[in-house]
Coordinates of C-alpha atoms in Angstrom, one line a residue:
Chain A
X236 CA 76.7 222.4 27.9
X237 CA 73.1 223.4 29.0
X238 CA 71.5 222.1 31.9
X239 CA 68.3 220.5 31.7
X240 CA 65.4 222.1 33.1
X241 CA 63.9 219.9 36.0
X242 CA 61.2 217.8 35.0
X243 CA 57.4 217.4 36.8
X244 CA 56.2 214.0 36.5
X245 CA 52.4 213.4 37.9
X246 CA 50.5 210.3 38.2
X247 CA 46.9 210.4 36.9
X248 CA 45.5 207.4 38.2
X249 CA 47.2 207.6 41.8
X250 CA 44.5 208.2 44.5
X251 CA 46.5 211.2 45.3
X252 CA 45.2 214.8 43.9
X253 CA 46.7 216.2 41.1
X254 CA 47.4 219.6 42.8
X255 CA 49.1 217.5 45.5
X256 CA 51.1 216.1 43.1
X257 CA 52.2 218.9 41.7
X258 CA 52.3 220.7 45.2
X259 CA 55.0 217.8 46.3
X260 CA 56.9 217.5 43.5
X261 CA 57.8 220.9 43.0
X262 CA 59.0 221.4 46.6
X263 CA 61.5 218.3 46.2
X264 CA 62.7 220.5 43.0
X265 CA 62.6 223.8 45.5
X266 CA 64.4 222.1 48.3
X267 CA 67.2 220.5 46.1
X268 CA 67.8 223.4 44.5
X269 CA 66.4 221.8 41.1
X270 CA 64.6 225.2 41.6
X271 CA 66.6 227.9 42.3
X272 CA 65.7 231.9 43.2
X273 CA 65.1 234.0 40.5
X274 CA 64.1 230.9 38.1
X275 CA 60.6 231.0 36.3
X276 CA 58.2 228.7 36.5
X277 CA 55.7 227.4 33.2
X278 CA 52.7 230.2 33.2
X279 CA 49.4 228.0 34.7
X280 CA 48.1 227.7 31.1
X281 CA 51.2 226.2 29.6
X282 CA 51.9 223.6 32.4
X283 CA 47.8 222.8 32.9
X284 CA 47.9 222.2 29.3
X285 CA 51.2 220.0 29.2
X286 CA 50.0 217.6 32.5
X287 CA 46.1 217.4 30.7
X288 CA 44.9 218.8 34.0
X289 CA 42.2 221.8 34.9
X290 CA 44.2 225.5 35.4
X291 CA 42.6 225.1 38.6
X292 CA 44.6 222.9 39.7
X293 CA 47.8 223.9 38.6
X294 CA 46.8 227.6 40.2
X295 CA 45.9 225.9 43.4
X296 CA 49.6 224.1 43.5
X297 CA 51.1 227.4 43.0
X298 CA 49.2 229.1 45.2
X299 CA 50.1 226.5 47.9
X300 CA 53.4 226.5 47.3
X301 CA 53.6 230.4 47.3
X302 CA 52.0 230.9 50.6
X303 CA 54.9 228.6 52.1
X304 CA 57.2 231.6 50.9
X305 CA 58.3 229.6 48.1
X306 CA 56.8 231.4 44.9
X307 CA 56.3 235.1 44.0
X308 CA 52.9 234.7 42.0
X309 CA 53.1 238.2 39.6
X310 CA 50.3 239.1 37.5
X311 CA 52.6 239.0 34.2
X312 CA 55.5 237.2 34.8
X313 CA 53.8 233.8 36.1
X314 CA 55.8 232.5 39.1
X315 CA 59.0 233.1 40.0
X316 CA 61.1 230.8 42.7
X317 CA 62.2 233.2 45.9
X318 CA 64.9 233.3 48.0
X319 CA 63.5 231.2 51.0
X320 CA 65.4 230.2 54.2
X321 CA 64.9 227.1 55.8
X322 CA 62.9 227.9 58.8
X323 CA 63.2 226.6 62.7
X324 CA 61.6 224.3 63.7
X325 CA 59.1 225.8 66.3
X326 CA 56.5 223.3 66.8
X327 CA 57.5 219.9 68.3
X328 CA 54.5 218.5 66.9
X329 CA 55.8 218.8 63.6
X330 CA 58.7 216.7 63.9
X331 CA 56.0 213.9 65.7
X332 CA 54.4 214.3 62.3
X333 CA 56.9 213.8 60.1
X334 CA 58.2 210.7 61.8
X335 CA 54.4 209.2 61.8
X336 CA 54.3 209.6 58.5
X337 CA 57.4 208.6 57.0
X338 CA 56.3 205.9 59.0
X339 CA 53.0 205.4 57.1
X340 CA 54.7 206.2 53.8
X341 CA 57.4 202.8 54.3
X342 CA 54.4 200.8 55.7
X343 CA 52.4 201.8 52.2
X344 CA 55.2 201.1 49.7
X345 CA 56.2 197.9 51.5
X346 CA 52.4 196.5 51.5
X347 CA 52.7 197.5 47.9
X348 CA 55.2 195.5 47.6
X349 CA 58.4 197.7 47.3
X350 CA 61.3 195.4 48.5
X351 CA 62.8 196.3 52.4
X352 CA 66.5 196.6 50.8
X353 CA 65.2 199.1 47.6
X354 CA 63.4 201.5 50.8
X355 CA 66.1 201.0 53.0
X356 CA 68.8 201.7 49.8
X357 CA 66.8 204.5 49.0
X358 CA 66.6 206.1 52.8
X359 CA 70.1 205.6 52.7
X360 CA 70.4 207.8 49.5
X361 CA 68.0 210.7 51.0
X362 CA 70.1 210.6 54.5
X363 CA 73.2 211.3 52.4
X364 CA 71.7 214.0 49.7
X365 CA 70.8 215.7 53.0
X366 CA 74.1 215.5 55.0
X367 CA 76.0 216.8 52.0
Chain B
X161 CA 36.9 218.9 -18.0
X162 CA 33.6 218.2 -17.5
X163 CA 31.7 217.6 -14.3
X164 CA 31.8 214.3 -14.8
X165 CA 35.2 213.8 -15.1
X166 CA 36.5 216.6 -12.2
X167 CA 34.0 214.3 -9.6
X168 CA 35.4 210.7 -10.4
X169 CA 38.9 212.6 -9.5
X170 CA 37.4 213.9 -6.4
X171 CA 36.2 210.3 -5.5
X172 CA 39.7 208.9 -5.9
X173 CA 42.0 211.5 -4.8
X174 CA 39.4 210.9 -1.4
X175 CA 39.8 207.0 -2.0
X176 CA 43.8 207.1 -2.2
X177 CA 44.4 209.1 0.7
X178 CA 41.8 207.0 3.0
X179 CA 43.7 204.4 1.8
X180 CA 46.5 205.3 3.5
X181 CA 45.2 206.9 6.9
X182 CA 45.5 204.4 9.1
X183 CA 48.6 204.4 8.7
X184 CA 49.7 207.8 9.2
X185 CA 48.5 208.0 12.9
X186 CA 51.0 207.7 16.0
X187 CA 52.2 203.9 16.3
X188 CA 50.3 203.4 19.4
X189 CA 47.3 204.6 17.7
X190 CA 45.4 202.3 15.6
X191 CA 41.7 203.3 13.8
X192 CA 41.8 206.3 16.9
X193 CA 42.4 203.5 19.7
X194 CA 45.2 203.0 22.0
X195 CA 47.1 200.2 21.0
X196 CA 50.5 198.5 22.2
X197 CA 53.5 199.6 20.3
X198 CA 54.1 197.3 17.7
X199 CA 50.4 196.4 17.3
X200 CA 49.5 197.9 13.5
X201 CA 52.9 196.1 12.1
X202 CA 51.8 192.6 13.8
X203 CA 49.7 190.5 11.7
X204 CA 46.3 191.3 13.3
X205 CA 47.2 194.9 12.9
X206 CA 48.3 194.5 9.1
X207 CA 45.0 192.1 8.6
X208 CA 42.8 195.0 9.8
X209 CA 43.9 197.8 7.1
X210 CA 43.6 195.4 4.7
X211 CA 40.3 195.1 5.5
X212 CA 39.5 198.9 5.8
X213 CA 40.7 199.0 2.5
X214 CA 38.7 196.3 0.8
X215 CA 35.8 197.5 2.2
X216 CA 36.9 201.5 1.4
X217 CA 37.8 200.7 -2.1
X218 CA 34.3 198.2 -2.8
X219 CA 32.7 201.1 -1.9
X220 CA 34.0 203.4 -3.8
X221 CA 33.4 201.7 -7.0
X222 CA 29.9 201.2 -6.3
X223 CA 30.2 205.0 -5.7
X224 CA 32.2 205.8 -9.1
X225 CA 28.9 203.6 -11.0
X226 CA 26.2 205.8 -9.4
X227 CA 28.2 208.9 -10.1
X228 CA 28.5 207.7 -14.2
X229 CA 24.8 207.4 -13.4
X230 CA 23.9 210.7 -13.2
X231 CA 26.3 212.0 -15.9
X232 CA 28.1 215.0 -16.4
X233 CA 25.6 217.3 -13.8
X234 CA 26.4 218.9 -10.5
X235 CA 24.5 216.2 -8.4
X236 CA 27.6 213.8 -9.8
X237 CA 30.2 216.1 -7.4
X238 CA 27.9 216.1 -4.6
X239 CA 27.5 212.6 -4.6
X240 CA 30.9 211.8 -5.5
X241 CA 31.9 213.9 -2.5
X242 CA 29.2 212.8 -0.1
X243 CA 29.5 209.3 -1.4
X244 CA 33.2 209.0 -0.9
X245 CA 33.3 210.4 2.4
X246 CA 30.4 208.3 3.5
X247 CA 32.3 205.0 2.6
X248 CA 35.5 205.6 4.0
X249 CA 33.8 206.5 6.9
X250 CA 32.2 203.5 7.2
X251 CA 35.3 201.2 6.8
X252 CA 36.9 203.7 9.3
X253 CA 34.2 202.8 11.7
X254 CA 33.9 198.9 11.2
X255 CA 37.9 199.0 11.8
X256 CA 37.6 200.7 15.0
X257 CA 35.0 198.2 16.6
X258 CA 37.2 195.8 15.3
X259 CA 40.3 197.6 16.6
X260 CA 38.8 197.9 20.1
X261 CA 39.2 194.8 21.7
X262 CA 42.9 195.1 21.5
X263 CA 42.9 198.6 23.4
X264 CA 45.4 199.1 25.9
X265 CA 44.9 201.8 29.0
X266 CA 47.9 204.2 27.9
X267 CA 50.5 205.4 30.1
X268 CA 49.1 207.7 33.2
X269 CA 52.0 209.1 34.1
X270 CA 52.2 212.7 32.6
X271 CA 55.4 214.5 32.3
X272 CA 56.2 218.3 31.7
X273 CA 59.4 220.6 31.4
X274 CA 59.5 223.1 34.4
X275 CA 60.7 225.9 32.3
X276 CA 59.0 228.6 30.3
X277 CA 58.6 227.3 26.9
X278 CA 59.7 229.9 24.3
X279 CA 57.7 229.1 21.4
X280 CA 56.0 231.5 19.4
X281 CA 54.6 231.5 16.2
X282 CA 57.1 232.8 13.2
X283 CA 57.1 236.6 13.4
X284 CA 55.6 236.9 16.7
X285 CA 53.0 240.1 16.6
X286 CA 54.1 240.8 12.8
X287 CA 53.5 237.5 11.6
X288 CA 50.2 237.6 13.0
X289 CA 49.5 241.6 12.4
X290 CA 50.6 241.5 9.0
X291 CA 47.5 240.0 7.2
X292 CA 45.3 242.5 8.6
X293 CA 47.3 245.6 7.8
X294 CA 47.6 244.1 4.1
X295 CA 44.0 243.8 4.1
X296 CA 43.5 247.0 5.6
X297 CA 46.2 249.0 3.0
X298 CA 43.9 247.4 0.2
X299 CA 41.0 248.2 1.8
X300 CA 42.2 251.8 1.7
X301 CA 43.6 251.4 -2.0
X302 CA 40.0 250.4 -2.8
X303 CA 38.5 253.6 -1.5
X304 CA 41.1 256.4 -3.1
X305 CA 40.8 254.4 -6.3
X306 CA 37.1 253.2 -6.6
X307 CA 36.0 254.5 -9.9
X308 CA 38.7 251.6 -11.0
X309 CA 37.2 249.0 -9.6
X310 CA 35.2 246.8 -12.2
X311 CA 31.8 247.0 -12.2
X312 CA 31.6 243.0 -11.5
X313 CA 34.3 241.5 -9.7
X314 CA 34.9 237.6 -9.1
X315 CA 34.5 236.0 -5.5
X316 CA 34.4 232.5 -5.8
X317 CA 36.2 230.2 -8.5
X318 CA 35.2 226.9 -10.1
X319 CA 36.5 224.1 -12.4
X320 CA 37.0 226.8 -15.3
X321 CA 37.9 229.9 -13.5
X322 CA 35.4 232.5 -11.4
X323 CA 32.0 231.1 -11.3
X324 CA 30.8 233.9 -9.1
X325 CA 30.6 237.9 -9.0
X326 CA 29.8 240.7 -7.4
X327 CA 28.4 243.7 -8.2
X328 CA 30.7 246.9 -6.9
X329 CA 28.9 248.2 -4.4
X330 CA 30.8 248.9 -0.5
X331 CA 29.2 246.3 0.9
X332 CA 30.1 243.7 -1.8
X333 CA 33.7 245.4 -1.7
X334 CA 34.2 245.4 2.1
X335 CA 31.9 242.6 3.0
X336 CA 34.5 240.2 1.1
X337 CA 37.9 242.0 2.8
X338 CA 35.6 241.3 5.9
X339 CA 35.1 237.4 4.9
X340 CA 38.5 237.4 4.1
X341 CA 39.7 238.9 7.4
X342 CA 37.6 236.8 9.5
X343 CA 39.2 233.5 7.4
X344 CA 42.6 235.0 8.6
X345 CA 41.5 235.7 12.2
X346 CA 40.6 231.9 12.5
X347 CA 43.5 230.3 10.7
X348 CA 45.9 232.7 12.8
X349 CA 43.9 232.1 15.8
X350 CA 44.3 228.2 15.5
X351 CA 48.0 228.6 14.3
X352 CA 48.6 230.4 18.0
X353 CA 46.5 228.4 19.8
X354 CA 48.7 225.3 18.4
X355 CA 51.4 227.0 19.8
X356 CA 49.9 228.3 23.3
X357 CA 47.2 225.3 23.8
X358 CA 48.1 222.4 22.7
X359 CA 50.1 219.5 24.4
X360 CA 53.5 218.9 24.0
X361 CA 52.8 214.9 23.8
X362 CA 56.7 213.5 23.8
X363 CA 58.5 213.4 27.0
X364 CA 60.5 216.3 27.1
X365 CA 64.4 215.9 26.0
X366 CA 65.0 214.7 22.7
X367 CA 61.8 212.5 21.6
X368 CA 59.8 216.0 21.8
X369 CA 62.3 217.5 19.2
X370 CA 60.4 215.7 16.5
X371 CA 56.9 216.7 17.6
X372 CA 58.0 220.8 18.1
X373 CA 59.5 220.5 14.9
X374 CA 56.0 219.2 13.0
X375 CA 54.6 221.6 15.2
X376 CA 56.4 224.2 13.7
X377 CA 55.8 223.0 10.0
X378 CA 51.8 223.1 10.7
X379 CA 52.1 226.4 12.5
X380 CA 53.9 228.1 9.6
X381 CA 51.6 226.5 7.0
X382 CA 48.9 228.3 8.5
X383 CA 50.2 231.5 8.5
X384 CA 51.3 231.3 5.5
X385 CA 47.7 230.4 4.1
X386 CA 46.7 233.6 5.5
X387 CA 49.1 236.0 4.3
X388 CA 48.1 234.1 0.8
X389 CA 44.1 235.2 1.7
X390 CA 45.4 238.2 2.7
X391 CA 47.5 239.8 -0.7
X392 CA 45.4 237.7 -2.9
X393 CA 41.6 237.8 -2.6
X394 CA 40.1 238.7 -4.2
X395 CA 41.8 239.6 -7.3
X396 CA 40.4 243.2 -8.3
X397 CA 41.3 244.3 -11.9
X398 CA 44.3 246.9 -11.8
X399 CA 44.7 247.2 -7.5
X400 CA 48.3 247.4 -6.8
X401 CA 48.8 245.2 -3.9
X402 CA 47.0 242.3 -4.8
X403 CA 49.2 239.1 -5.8
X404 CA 47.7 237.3 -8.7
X405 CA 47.2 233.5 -9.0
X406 CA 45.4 233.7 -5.3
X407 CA 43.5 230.5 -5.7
X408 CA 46.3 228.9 -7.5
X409 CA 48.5 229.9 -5.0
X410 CA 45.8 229.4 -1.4
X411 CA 45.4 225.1 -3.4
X412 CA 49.7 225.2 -3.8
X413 CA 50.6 226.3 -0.4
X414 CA 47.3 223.9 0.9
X415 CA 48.5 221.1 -1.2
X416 CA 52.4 221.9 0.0
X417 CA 51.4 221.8 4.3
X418 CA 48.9 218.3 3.3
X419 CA 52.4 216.6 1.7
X420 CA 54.6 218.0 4.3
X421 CA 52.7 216.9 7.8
X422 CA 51.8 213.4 5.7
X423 CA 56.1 213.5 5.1
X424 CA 56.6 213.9 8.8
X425 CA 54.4 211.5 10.0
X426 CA 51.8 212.3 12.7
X427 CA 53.7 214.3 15.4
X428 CA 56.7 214.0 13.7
X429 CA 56.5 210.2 14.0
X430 CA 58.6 209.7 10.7
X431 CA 61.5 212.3 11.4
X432 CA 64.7 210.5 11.9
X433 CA 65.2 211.9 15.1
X434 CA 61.8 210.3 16.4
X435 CA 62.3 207.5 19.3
X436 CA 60.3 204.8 18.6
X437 CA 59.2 203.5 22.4
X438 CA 60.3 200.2 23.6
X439 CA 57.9 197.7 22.7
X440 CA 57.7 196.7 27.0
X441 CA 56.6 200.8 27.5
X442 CA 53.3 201.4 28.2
X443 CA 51.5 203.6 24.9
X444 CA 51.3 206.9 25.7
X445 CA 49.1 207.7 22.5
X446 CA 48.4 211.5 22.5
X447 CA 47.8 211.9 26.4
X448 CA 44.2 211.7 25.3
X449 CA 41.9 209.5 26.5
X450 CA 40.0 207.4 24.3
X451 CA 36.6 207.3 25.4
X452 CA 36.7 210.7 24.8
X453 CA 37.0 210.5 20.8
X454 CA 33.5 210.6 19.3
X455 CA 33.1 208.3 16.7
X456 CA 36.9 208.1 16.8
X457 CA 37.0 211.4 15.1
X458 CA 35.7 214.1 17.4
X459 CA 37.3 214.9 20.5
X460 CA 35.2 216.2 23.4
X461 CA 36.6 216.5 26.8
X462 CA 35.7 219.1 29.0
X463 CA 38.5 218.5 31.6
X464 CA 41.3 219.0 28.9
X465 CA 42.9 222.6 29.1
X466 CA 44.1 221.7 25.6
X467 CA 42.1 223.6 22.8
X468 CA 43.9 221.9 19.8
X469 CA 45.0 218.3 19.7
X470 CA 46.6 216.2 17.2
X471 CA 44.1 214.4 15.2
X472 CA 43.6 210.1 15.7
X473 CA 42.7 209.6 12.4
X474 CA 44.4 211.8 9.5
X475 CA 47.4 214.4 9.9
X476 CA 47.2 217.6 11.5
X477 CA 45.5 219.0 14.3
X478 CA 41.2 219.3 15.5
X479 CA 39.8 221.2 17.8
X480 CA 38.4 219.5 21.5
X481 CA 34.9 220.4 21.5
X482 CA 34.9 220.2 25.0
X483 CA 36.4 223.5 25.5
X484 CA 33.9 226.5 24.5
X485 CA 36.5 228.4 22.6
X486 CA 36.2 225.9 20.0
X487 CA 32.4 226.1 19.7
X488 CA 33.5 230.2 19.1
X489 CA 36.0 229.1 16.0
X490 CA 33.6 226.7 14.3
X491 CA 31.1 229.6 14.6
X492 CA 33.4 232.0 13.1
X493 CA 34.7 229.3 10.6
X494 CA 30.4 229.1 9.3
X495 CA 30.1 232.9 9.6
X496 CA 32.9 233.1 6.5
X497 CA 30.4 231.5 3.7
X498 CA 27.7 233.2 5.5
X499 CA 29.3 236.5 4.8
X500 CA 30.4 235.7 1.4
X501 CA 26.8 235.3 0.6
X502 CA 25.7 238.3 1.7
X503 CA 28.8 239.3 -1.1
X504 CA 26.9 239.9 -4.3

């Protein structure tokens, strides 16, 4: 049986920028090991072409993503995942940051009208992809 | 056949397949609108072809009686051709303002494969090489043997064979390989760039299979039409490597791609494998939007990375005039006749 390549979904008419988009969706892939080292990622053209969005922006996503330590961006080969550890957490802030906006992030879907139980169901199922 | 004759077929070979073009788009695309699935099958939707076609086929017979009008003469094609077009046009156009009120915003959400896609047009560098070594091996064929060449050679054919020579002289001899070459550049050029720039529409998995698969069926026509330019044209008396019947072969292998892609549906919408989407989905068209379809027919948007896309009204592929590089093929398409005339 093959596996399935991962799949990059984007939302065009979400107030969020494309590159973001791409930027977050591909480190969700990278961190779950959707993406793993050595694995090649679409050339700029192909995937620019495929999402109906400017090169730019798919260029800027990789670049992001590649000055993280993520992605080696070769001249030929198009980007390639890299072996990446998780890093320490050295600034305190940073943890203050994520829990501000994890806290914005249930305030936003909840005003849209997600229902408590669905976030809380699907905190639940993050805090146990991440224990495993 | 007379003139006469040959331009009332023209007029209803165009009528028939107007006809029928509405009908050949994606579902969710009605007279180059975004429509809900289910839409052209519902009564309204049913209602408005039978429209276009009343109007399409009135028109046309008006046509046909000015074309018996002014007999069996050349202005009779032109304005059987010209005519035709202009009518179905029309009806086109009257359906789409009537079509637009039931437009639907199509699905936003785009989706791609996060792998490299290894698609490549038949026979890679050969397949797209090949043309212009043949062309250049006859070129050379043409130099050792020259004294053979006629004195007049055909380069264009009408209703009852050539219709048009040219002297032997190098630039009449070389000028058409170089028409011919340029023809192949831009027919290989658009068969790659189907390939390389072009959207892969379907969600990936197994609705795109259908859509590669008429992908692959347009790309391969078009190569194949220019390995026929290639080894056929033109046909000088007693040169080795030139296949005969090339304009009898160039109309077959035309004729052959037009019935396959109508077969297949546009994007492969008539492949068994296709999947239909649930009639609750939101259209997701051709990930085009469309306010940027000129007159329903042209596409122009600047913001698309996507050089070729599949056509709203018809079968096949047109170019997004947004993107320079087509403005560089339609000059390169006009530079072919241009060339051909400085052939004589």
């Amino acid at each position: 049986m093959t596996t399935q390549p991962p799949l990059l979904r984007i939302d065009l008419s979400s107030g969020v920028p494309a590159y973001r988009q791409i930027v977050d969706a591909l480190r969700v892939h990278l961190v779950n090991e959707g993406l793993r080292p050595g694995d090649l990622l679409p050339p700029v053209r192909q995937l620019a072409v495929d999402l109906g969005v400017h090169f730019n922006t798919v260029a800027d996503a990789y670049r992001v993503l590649a000055e993280e330590g993520w992605l080696d961006l070769r001249r030929r080969r198009g980007a390639m995942v890299l072996e990446r550890g998780m890093p320490r957490l050295a600034d305190p802030a940073r943890g203050e940051l994520f829990s501000r906006r994890l806290r914005e992030l249930v305030a936003e879907v909840q005003s849209a009208g997600v229902a408590v139980p669905q976030i809380i169901r699907e905190l639940r199922l993050l805090a146990a992809g991440l224990e495993k | 056949m007379t003139m006469l004759i040959f331009s009332l077929l023209h007029l209803l070979l165009i009528a028939v397949s107007s006809s029928f073009l509405p009908v050949l788009t994606r579902p969710d695309l009605f007279f180059a609108v975004t429509v809900p699935a289910g839409f052209r099958t519902g009564g309204v939707g049913r209602a408005m072809v039978r429209r276009y076609r009343l109007t399409g086929w009135v028109g046309t017979v008006l046509v046909a009686a000015g074309v018996v009008g002014l007999g069996d003469r050349g202005a009779a094609f032109l304005a059987a051709i010209g005519g035709g077009l202009a009518v179905w046009m029309g009806a086109f156009l009257a359906g789409r303002r009537a079509a637009m009120p039931f437009a639907v915003a199509p699905d936003p959400v785009r989706t791609a494969t996060l792998s490299v896609r290894r698609e490549g047009v038949p026979g890679g560098v050969i397949g797209l090489g090949a043309p212009f070594v043949i062309l250049a091996a006859r070129g050379l064929e043409c130099a050792l043997r020259w004294d053979e060449i006629p004195v007049r050679f055909p380069v264009h054919w009408g209703l009852s064979g050539p219709d048009r020579w040219a002297e032997r002289t190098p630039l009449a001899v070389y000028g058409f390989f170089a028409a011919i070459g340029l023809l192949c550049a831009v027919v290989l050029f658009q068969a790659w760039a189907m390939v390389h720039l072009s959207r892969q529409i379907a969600s990936p998995g197994e609705p795109s299979f259908s859509e590669r698969r008429f992908r692959r069926i347009g790309v391969a026509g078009l190569m194949a039409l220019a390995w026929i330019f290639s080894s056929t044209l033109p046909p000088i008396e007693n040169m080795t490597l030139v296949v005969p019947y090339g304009p009898a072969l160039i109309l077959l292998a035309a004729g052959g791609l037009t019935v396959a892609l109508v077969l297949s549906g546009q994007g492969g919408t008539r492949f068994p494998e296709y999947q239909p989407l649930a009639s609750t989905a939101a259209p997701s068209g051709d990930r085009t939007p469309d306010r940027n379809w000129k007159l329903g027919v042209f596409y122009v948007n600047r913001e698309d990375p996507a050089l070729i896309v599949e056509k709203r009204f018809g079968i096949g592929w047109t170019l997004n005039f947004g993107n320079p590089l087509s403005w560089l093929v339609v000059t390169a398409v006009g530079s072919v006749p241009l060339l051909l005339q400085l052939v004589r």
